[in-house]
Coordinates of C-alpha atoms and ligand atoms in Angstrom, one line a residue:
M1 CA -3.1 -27.6 28.8
Q2 CA -6.2 -26.3 31.1
R3 CA -8.6 -24.2 29.4
D4 CA -8.2 -20.7 30.1
S5 CA -11.7 -20.4 31.7
L6 CA -11.0 -16.1 33.2
V7 CA -10.4 -15.2 29.9
F8 CA -13.6 -17.8 28.2
D9 CA -16.0 -16.8 31.0
L10 CA -15.2 -13.4 30.2
I11 CA -16.5 -13.9 26.3
Q12 CA -19.6 -15.3 26.9
K13 CA -20.9 -12.3 29.6
E14 CA -19.8 -10.2 26.3
L15 CA -21.7 -12.4 24.1
Q16 CA -24.4 -11.8 26.6
R17 CA -24.1 -8.5 26.5
Q18 CA -24.2 -8.1 23.3
R19 CA -27.3 -10.2 23.2
Q20 CA -29.4 -8.1 25.5
G21 CA -28.4 -4.6 24.5
I22 CA -29.7 -2.4 21.8
E23 CA -26.9 -1.5 19.9
L24 CA -26.4 1.9 18.5
I25 CA -23.0 2.9 18.3
A26 CA -22.6 4.5 14.9
S27 CA -19.3 2.6 14.3
E28 CA -19.8 -0.7 15.3
N29 CA -21.5 -4.1 13.7
F30 CA -22.2 -8.1 14.0
T31 CA -20.1 -9.9 11.9
S32 CA -22.0 -13.2 10.4
L33 CA -20.8 -16.2 12.1
Q34 CA -18.1 -17.3 9.2
V35 CA -16.7 -13.9 9.6
M36 CA -15.8 -14.7 13.1
Q37 CA -15.2 -18.8 12.8
A38 CA -12.8 -17.4 9.7
M39 CA -10.4 -15.3 12.4
G40 CA -10.4 -17.9 14.5
N41 CA -7.7 -19.9 12.6
V42 CA -4.2 -21.0 12.0
M43 CA -3.4 -18.3 9.6
T44 CA -2.1 -16.3 12.6
N45 CA 0.6 -18.6 12.7
K46 CA 2.0 -17.2 9.6
Y47 CA 4.5 -14.9 9.1
A48 CA 4.1 -13.5 5.4
E49 CA 5.4 -10.2 5.1
G50 CA 5.2 -8.9 1.5
Y51 CA 2.4 -9.2 -1.1
P52 CA 1.1 -12.8 -2.6
G53 CA 3.6 -13.9 -5.0
R54 CA 6.4 -11.7 -4.0
R55 CA 6.7 -12.8 0.1
Y56 CA 9.9 -13.0 2.4
Y57 CA 9.0 -16.1 4.1
G58 CA 8.5 -19.5 2.6
G59 CA 5.2 -21.6 2.9
C60 CA 2.7 -18.9 2.1
E61 CA 1.2 -20.3 -1.0
I62 CA -2.2 -20.8 0.9
V63 CA -2.3 -17.6 2.6
D64 CA -1.3 -16.1 -1.0
Q65 CA -4.5 -17.4 -1.9
T66 CA -6.7 -16.1 0.7
E67 CA -5.2 -12.9 0.3
Q68 CA -5.8 -12.6 -2.9
L69 CA -9.2 -14.1 -3.0
A70 CA -9.5 -10.6 -0.7
I71 CA -8.1 -8.3 -2.6
D72 CA -10.3 -9.4 -5.9
R73 CA -13.7 -9.6 -4.2
I74 CA -13.2 -5.9 -2.8
K75 CA -12.3 -5.0 -5.6
E76 CA -15.6 -6.3 -7.5
V77 CA -17.3 -5.2 -4.8
F78 CA -16.2 -1.1 -5.5
N79 CA -15.6 -1.8 -9.0
C80 CA -12.3 -0.1 -8.2
Q81 CA -9.1 -1.6 -9.6
Y82 CA -6.2 -1.3 -6.7
A83 CA -6.9 -2.7 -3.1
N84 CA -3.9 -3.3 -0.1
V85 CA -6.1 -5.4 2.4
Q86 CA -3.1 -5.5 4.4
P87 CA -3.8 -2.7 7.1
H88 CA -4.5 -3.5 10.4
S89 CA -7.1 -0.8 11.5
G90 CA -8.9 2.0 9.6
A91 CA -5.9 4.4 11.4
Q92 CA -3.3 2.3 9.7
A93 CA -4.6 2.5 6.3
N94 CA -4.8 6.6 6.6
A95 CA -1.0 6.8 8.3
S96 CA 0.0 4.8 4.9
V97 CA -1.5 6.9 2.2
L98 CA -0.4 10.1 4.1
L99 CA 3.3 8.2 4.5
A100 CA 3.3 7.4 0.7
T101 CA 2.3 10.8 -0.4
L102 CA 3.7 13.1 2.1
Q103 CA 6.8 14.3 3.6
P104 CA 7.4 15.5 7.0
G105 CA 5.9 18.8 7.4
D106 CA 4.1 19.0 4.4
K107 CA 0.3 20.7 5.1
I108 CA -2.8 18.7 4.9
L109 CA -6.3 20.0 5.5
G110 CA -9.5 18.3 6.6
L111 CA -12.7 18.1 8.7
D112 CA -12.4 19.3 12.0
L113 CA -12.8 16.6 14.6
S114 CA -15.2 18.8 16.5
M115 CA -17.1 19.4 13.8
G116 CA -17.5 15.2 12.9
G117 CA -13.8 14.7 11.8
H118 CA -11.1 12.0 12.3
L119 CA -8.4 11.6 14.6
T120 CA -6.5 11.0 11.6
H121 CA -7.7 13.6 9.3
G122 CA -4.7 16.0 11.8
S123 CA -5.8 16.2 15.1
P124 CA -2.7 17.7 17.1
V125 CA -3.3 14.6 19.8
N126 CA -2.0 12.0 16.5
F127 CA 0.6 11.3 14.3
S128 CA -1.5 13.1 11.2
G129 CA -1.3 16.2 13.4
K130 CA 2.3 15.8 14.4
L131 CA 4.2 14.9 11.5
Y132 CA 1.9 16.7 8.9
E133 CA 0.6 20.6 9.6
P134 CA -2.9 20.1 10.0
H135 CA -5.2 22.8 8.5
F136 CA -8.8 22.5 9.1
Y137 CA -12.4 23.2 7.5
G138 CA -15.8 23.0 9.2
V139 CA -19.6 23.1 8.6
K140 CA -21.8 25.5 8.3
K141 CA -23.6 26.8 11.4
E142 CA -27.0 27.3 10.3
T143 CA -26.9 24.3 8.5
G144 CA -24.6 21.5 10.1
L145 CA -23.4 20.9 6.1
V146 CA -19.6 20.9 5.4
D147 CA -18.9 24.4 4.1
Y148 CA -16.8 23.6 0.6
E149 CA -16.4 27.5 0.7
Q150 CA -14.4 27.4 3.7
M151 CA -12.6 24.2 2.3
E152 CA -11.6 26.3 -0.9
E153 CA -10.4 29.5 0.9
V154 CA -8.5 27.5 3.5
A155 CA -6.7 25.5 0.1
R156 CA -6.0 28.6 -1.4
R157 CA -4.3 30.3 1.1
E158 CA -2.3 27.4 2.7
R159 CA -1.9 24.9 -0.4
P160 CA -2.0 21.6 1.0
K161 CA -0.6 18.6 -0.6
M162 CA -3.7 16.7 1.0
I163 CA -7.2 16.8 1.3
I164 CA -8.7 14.9 3.7
C165 CA -12.5 14.0 3.3
G166 CA -14.8 11.9 4.8
A167 CA -16.1 12.0 9.1
S168 CA -16.9 9.9 11.9
A169 CA -19.9 11.5 12.6
Y170 CA -21.2 13.2 9.7
S171 CA -24.7 12.6 8.1
R172 CA -24.8 13.7 4.9
D173 CA -23.5 12.8 2.0
W174 CA -20.5 14.1 0.1
D175 CA -19.6 16.4 -3.0
Y176 CA -16.5 14.6 -4.2
K177 CA -16.2 16.4 -7.4
R178 CA -16.4 19.7 -5.9
I179 CA -13.2 18.6 -3.6
R180 CA -11.6 17.1 -6.8
Q181 CA -12.0 20.7 -8.2
I182 CA -10.9 22.5 -5.5
A183 CA -7.9 20.5 -4.9
D184 CA -6.9 20.9 -8.4
E185 CA -6.8 24.4 -8.2
V186 CA -4.2 24.0 -5.2
G187 CA -2.3 20.8 -6.8
A188 CA -3.5 18.6 -3.7
L189 CA -4.0 14.9 -3.9
V190 CA -7.4 13.9 -2.6
M191 CA -7.9 10.7 -0.1
A192 CA -11.5 9.8 0.4
D193 CA -11.8 8.5 4.4
I194 CA -15.0 5.7 3.8
A195 CA -14.4 4.0 7.0
H196 CA -18.6 4.8 8.1
P197 CA -20.6 4.8 5.3
A198 CA -18.4 2.6 3.0
G199 CA -21.4 -0.6 2.5
L200 CA -23.5 2.2 1.7
I201 CA -21.4 3.6 -1.1
A202 CA -20.7 -0.2 -1.9
K203 CA -24.4 -0.4 -3.1
G204 CA -25.1 3.2 -4.9
L205 CA -26.7 4.6 -1.8
L206 CA -24.3 7.2 -1.7
A207 CA -22.3 9.0 -4.2
S208 CA -18.6 7.0 -5.0
P209 CA -15.6 9.0 -4.6
F210 CA -14.3 6.5 -6.9
D211 CA -14.5 9.2 -10.0
H212 CA -12.9 12.4 -8.2
C213 CA -10.6 10.9 -5.5
H214 CA -7.2 9.6 -5.8
F215 CA -7.1 7.0 -2.7
V216 CA -9.9 5.9 -0.8
T217 CA -9.4 4.4 3.0
S218 CA -11.9 2.6 5.0
T219 CA -12.2 0.4 7.6
T220 CA -13.7 -3.2 7.5
H221 CA -15.7 -3.0 11.0
K222 CA -18.3 -0.6 10.1
T223 CA -20.7 -0.6 7.9
L224 CA -19.0 -3.2 6.0
R225 CA -19.5 -5.7 8.5
G226 CA -16.4 -7.8 8.3
P227 CA -13.6 -8.5 11.0
R228 CA -11.8 -5.1 12.5
G229 CA -9.6 -3.8 9.8
G230 CA -8.8 -1.2 7.5
I231 CA -8.5 -1.6 2.9
I232 CA -6.6 1.2 0.9
L233 CA -8.1 1.6 -2.4
M234 CA -8.1 3.3 -5.9
G235 CA -10.0 3.7 -8.7
K236 CA -7.2 3.5 -11.0
D237 CA -4.1 1.9 -9.7
F238 CA -1.8 3.5 -12.3
E239 CA -2.0 7.1 -11.2
N240 CA 1.1 9.4 -9.9
P241 CA 0.2 12.4 -10.7
F242 CA 2.9 14.4 -9.2
G243 CA 5.8 12.1 -9.8
L244 CA 6.1 10.4 -6.1
K245 CA 9.0 8.9 -5.5
D246 CA 9.8 6.0 -3.3
P247 CA 12.4 6.1 -0.1
K248 CA 15.1 5.6 -2.7
G249 CA 14.3 8.2 -5.0
N250 CA 12.8 5.9 -7.9
I251 CA 9.3 7.3 -9.7
R252 CA 6.9 4.3 -8.7
M253 CA 3.5 3.8 -9.9
M254 CA 1.2 4.8 -7.1
S255 CA -0.4 1.4 -6.5
N256 CA 3.6 0.5 -5.3
L257 CA 4.5 3.2 -3.4
L258 CA 1.0 2.2 -1.1
D259 CA 2.2 -0.9 -0.8
M260 CA 5.8 -0.3 0.2
A261 CA 3.9 2.3 2.6
V262 CA 1.9 -0.5 4.5
F263 CA 4.8 -2.9 4.5
P264 CA 7.5 -2.3 5.5
G265 CA 6.2 1.2 6.1
I266 CA 4.0 1.1 8.6
Q267 CA 3.9 -2.7 9.5
G268 CA 5.5 -5.8 10.0
G269 CA 3.6 -9.3 9.3
P270 CA 0.1 -8.6 7.7
L271 CA -2.9 -10.3 10.2
E272 CA -3.7 -13.1 7.6
H273 CA -6.1 -14.7 9.7
V274 CA -8.1 -11.6 10.0
I275 CA -7.4 -11.4 5.9
A276 CA -8.8 -14.6 5.9
A277 CA -12.1 -13.3 7.7
K278 CA -11.9 -10.0 5.4
A279 CA -12.6 -12.4 2.4
V280 CA -15.3 -13.8 3.7
A281 CA -17.0 -10.6 4.7
F282 CA -15.9 -9.0 1.5
G283 CA -17.7 -12.3 -0.5
E284 CA -20.6 -11.8 1.9
L285 CA -20.7 -8.0 0.3
L286 CA -21.2 -9.2 -2.9
S287 CA -24.5 -11.2 -1.8
E288 CA -27.9 -9.8 -2.3
D289 CA -28.8 -10.3 1.4
Y290 CA -26.2 -7.7 1.5
T291 CA -27.9 -5.1 -0.8
Q292 CA -30.9 -6.2 1.0
Y293 CA -29.1 -5.2 4.2
A294 CA -27.6 -1.7 3.1
K295 CA -31.3 -0.2 1.7
Q296 CA -32.6 -1.0 5.4
V297 CA -29.9 0.6 7.3
K298 CA -30.4 3.8 4.6
S299 CA -34.3 3.5 5.5
N300 CA -34.1 2.9 9.0
A301 CA -31.6 5.8 9.4
Q302 CA -34.6 7.6 8.0
A303 CA -37.7 6.1 10.2
M304 CA -35.2 7.0 13.3
A305 CA -34.0 10.7 12.1
K306 CA -38.1 11.2 11.7
A307 CA -39.1 9.4 15.0
L308 CA -36.6 11.7 17.0
V309 CA -37.6 14.8 15.1
A310 CA -41.1 13.8 16.2
K311 CA -40.0 13.9 19.7
D312 CA -38.2 17.2 19.7
Y313 CA -34.8 16.0 19.0
H314 CA -32.9 18.5 17.2
I315 CA -30.5 16.2 14.9
I316 CA -27.6 18.0 13.1
S317 CA -28.7 19.1 9.6
N318 CA -32.1 18.3 10.2
G319 CA -31.9 14.2 9.1
T320 CA -29.3 11.7 7.3
D321 CA -28.3 10.3 4.0
N322 CA -26.5 7.8 5.4
H323 CA -26.7 5.3 8.5
L324 CA -26.1 7.7 11.3
M325 CA -27.1 10.9 13.2
L326 CA -26.1 13.2 15.6
I327 CA -28.5 14.6 18.2
D328 CA -28.4 18.0 20.5
L329 CA -29.5 17.7 24.0
R330 CA -29.2 21.2 24.2
N331 CA -32.9 21.6 24.0
K332 CA -33.4 18.8 26.6
N333 CA -31.0 20.3 29.1
I334 CA -29.0 17.2 28.8
T335 CA -25.1 16.6 28.4
G336 CA -24.1 14.2 26.0
K337 CA -21.7 12.7 29.0
K338 CA -25.2 12.0 31.5
A339 CA -27.4 10.8 28.3
Q340 CA -24.6 8.1 27.4
E341 CA -24.2 6.9 30.7
T342 CA -28.0 6.8 31.8
L343 CA -29.0 5.2 28.3
D344 CA -26.2 2.6 29.0
R345 CA -27.4 1.7 32.6
A346 CA -30.8 0.7 30.4
H347 CA -28.8 -1.2 28.5
I348 CA -28.7 1.2 25.3
T349 CA -25.0 1.7 24.1
L350 CA -24.3 4.9 22.2
N351 CA -22.0 7.5 22.4
K352 CA -21.5 11.3 23.5
N353 CA -20.3 13.3 20.9
A354 CA -19.9 16.9 20.3
V355 CA -22.2 19.0 17.9
P356 CA -20.7 21.4 15.8
F357 CA -19.7 24.6 17.6
D358 CA -20.3 22.6 20.7
D359 CA -20.0 25.0 24.2
K360 CA -19.0 22.2 26.2
S361 CA -15.8 20.0 26.9
P362 CA -15.0 17.0 24.5
F363 CA -15.3 14.8 27.6
V364 CA -18.8 16.1 28.5
T365 CA -20.6 17.4 24.8
S366 CA -24.0 18.4 23.9
G367 CA -24.5 15.4 22.0
I368 CA -25.0 11.8 21.4
R369 CA -24.2 9.9 17.8
V370 CA -26.9 7.1 16.9
G371 CA -26.3 4.4 14.7
V372 CA -27.9 1.7 13.0
P373 CA -26.1 -0.4 11.4
A374 CA -26.1 -2.6 14.4
I375 CA -29.7 -2.9 15.0
T376 CA -30.5 -3.2 11.2
T377 CA -28.1 -6.2 11.4
R378 CA -30.0 -7.8 14.2
G379 CA -33.4 -8.0 12.0
M380 CA -35.0 -4.7 12.9
N381 CA -37.2 -3.0 10.3
E382 CA -38.7 0.9 9.9
E383 CA -41.3 -0.1 12.9
H384 CA -38.8 -1.2 15.6
M385 CA -37.0 2.4 15.0
Q386 CA -40.3 3.6 16.8
T387 CA -39.8 1.6 19.6
V388 CA -36.4 2.4 20.2
V389 CA -37.0 5.9 20.1
N390 CA -39.2 5.7 22.6
F391 CA -37.2 3.7 24.9
I392 CA -34.4 6.2 24.4
D393 CA -37.3 9.2 25.2
K394 CA -38.2 7.6 28.6
V395 CA -34.8 7.2 29.8
L396 CA -33.9 10.7 28.8
M397 CA -37.3 12.2 29.8
N398 CA -36.3 10.6 33.7
I399 CA -32.8 10.6 34.0
D400 CA -32.4 10.9 37.5
D401 CA -35.3 8.3 38.3
A402 CA -33.4 5.3 38.5
A403 CA -36.4 2.9 38.7
V404 CA -37.9 4.1 35.4
V405 CA -34.0 3.7 33.7
S406 CA -33.8 0.1 35.5
S407 CA -37.6 -1.0 34.1
V408 CA -36.4 -0.2 30.3
A409 CA -33.5 -1.7 31.0
K410 CA -35.7 -5.1 31.2
D411 CA -38.0 -3.9 28.6
V412 CA -35.5 -3.8 26.1
H413 CA -34.1 -6.8 27.5
S414 CA -37.8 -8.5 26.2
F415 CA -37.7 -6.8 23.1
M416 CA -34.2 -8.1 22.3
E417 CA -35.5 -11.4 22.3
Q418 CA -37.2 -10.8 19.0
F419 CA -33.5 -10.8 17.5
P420 CA -31.7 -13.6 18.3
L421 CA -28.1 -13.3 18.0
Y422 CA -25.4 -16.2 17.0
P423 CA -27.6 -18.3 18.0
E424 CA -25.2 -21.4 17.1
L425 CA -22.8 -20.3 20.2
G426 CA -25.7 -21.6 22.5
Ligands
PLP1 C1 -13.2 5.0 12.5 C2 -12.7 5.6 11.4 C3 -11.5 5.7 11.3 C4 -10.8 4.2 12.5 O1 -10.6 3.2 12.4 P1 -9.7 2.6 13.2 O2 -9.9 1.2 12.5 O3 -10.7 2.7 14.5 O4 -8.5 2.7 13.1 C5 -10.6 6.0 10.4 N1 -11.4 7.0 9.9 C6 -12.8 7.4 10.1 C7 -13.7 8.6 9.3 C8 -13.3 6.5 11.1 O5 -14.5 7.0 11.2

């Protein structure tokens, strides 16, 4: 059959775009070549509904081994007892935990989307806000830090069945012990969604949720640097504190309830080719190289925050503990939308983002979110953060000057030549 040049040319162009630009989207990263290669493989042809050793189809003896390897490796990475590596995405992982533990109409309590939370934590446009009754906590206006008093107050008033912590645009660590105390007082379960900072947690650079949270979910493609996908983890695999039942009314181990919620609950056949790539990525997480990477991410984020503050950029909560930060651009009189669009023309990619208590619509916003996982994978260190901030500042300070913006684009291209991306791909 003829090669589909239409599609492969577009793939080549996307590679070129990724090579040339500065990637600051906090949720993106670059997988290793072997993770990518593991993803494009014959396991895409295999149906494997079920779990290793208990499948509904024949011929699963090989995919059983890759899936088991992925499970064993990620359990070792987080030193936890239960892992499900089948969720197609972070959203599916969260959907599975809620399906396993709640009844429609039950109350959930999560961080407000406009304060840094995620759609799957109770947004009215998401299943989580439609099937369940969502309530929210926020961050404090003065400090930008999670308002645990508000979490406690809403929890006492509403008595939710599930408290969700974790965020998409929050630069500080979480007090999991305190969250668990609040949950225990009102009889709630706790789910920590570590989709963003998982890699830093894996390496002990942030607090671990495993001792305090019943469930931990994550994506695999953000700081974890694997293929796009999700995982569900538990520190202990036996707890079913509230005697939760399966759809037939039997009390089961929590691990069984979670497995059943992923399949057959919300998914059909697992993506065994992606699971193979997850296994490769999880192996990389165990390496010394990745430990160095995670440390570099954290110190690059701090160097970037410092360089931004020196140029009078206002960072929510005044800094970062993790890999990202949220910049409030109101003192610069620039909207998040305009900043994103103009930086894009200079081939600096990031996203507009609402800041806490934003007065602008989510389509405009007052802020931008900046993350360093991708540029750290490209090989940048603390000194390069200053250069990146200089580029950003030059664009934003000349936001209506197309000539300056395109000169920055040229400078960005030559700067990025120092950091080859997938040289093996030609
Ligand atoms: C990215 C993210 C998700 C969802 O991940 P997808 O793979 O895009 O579905 C879930 N929760 C949080 C906190 C996230 O940041």
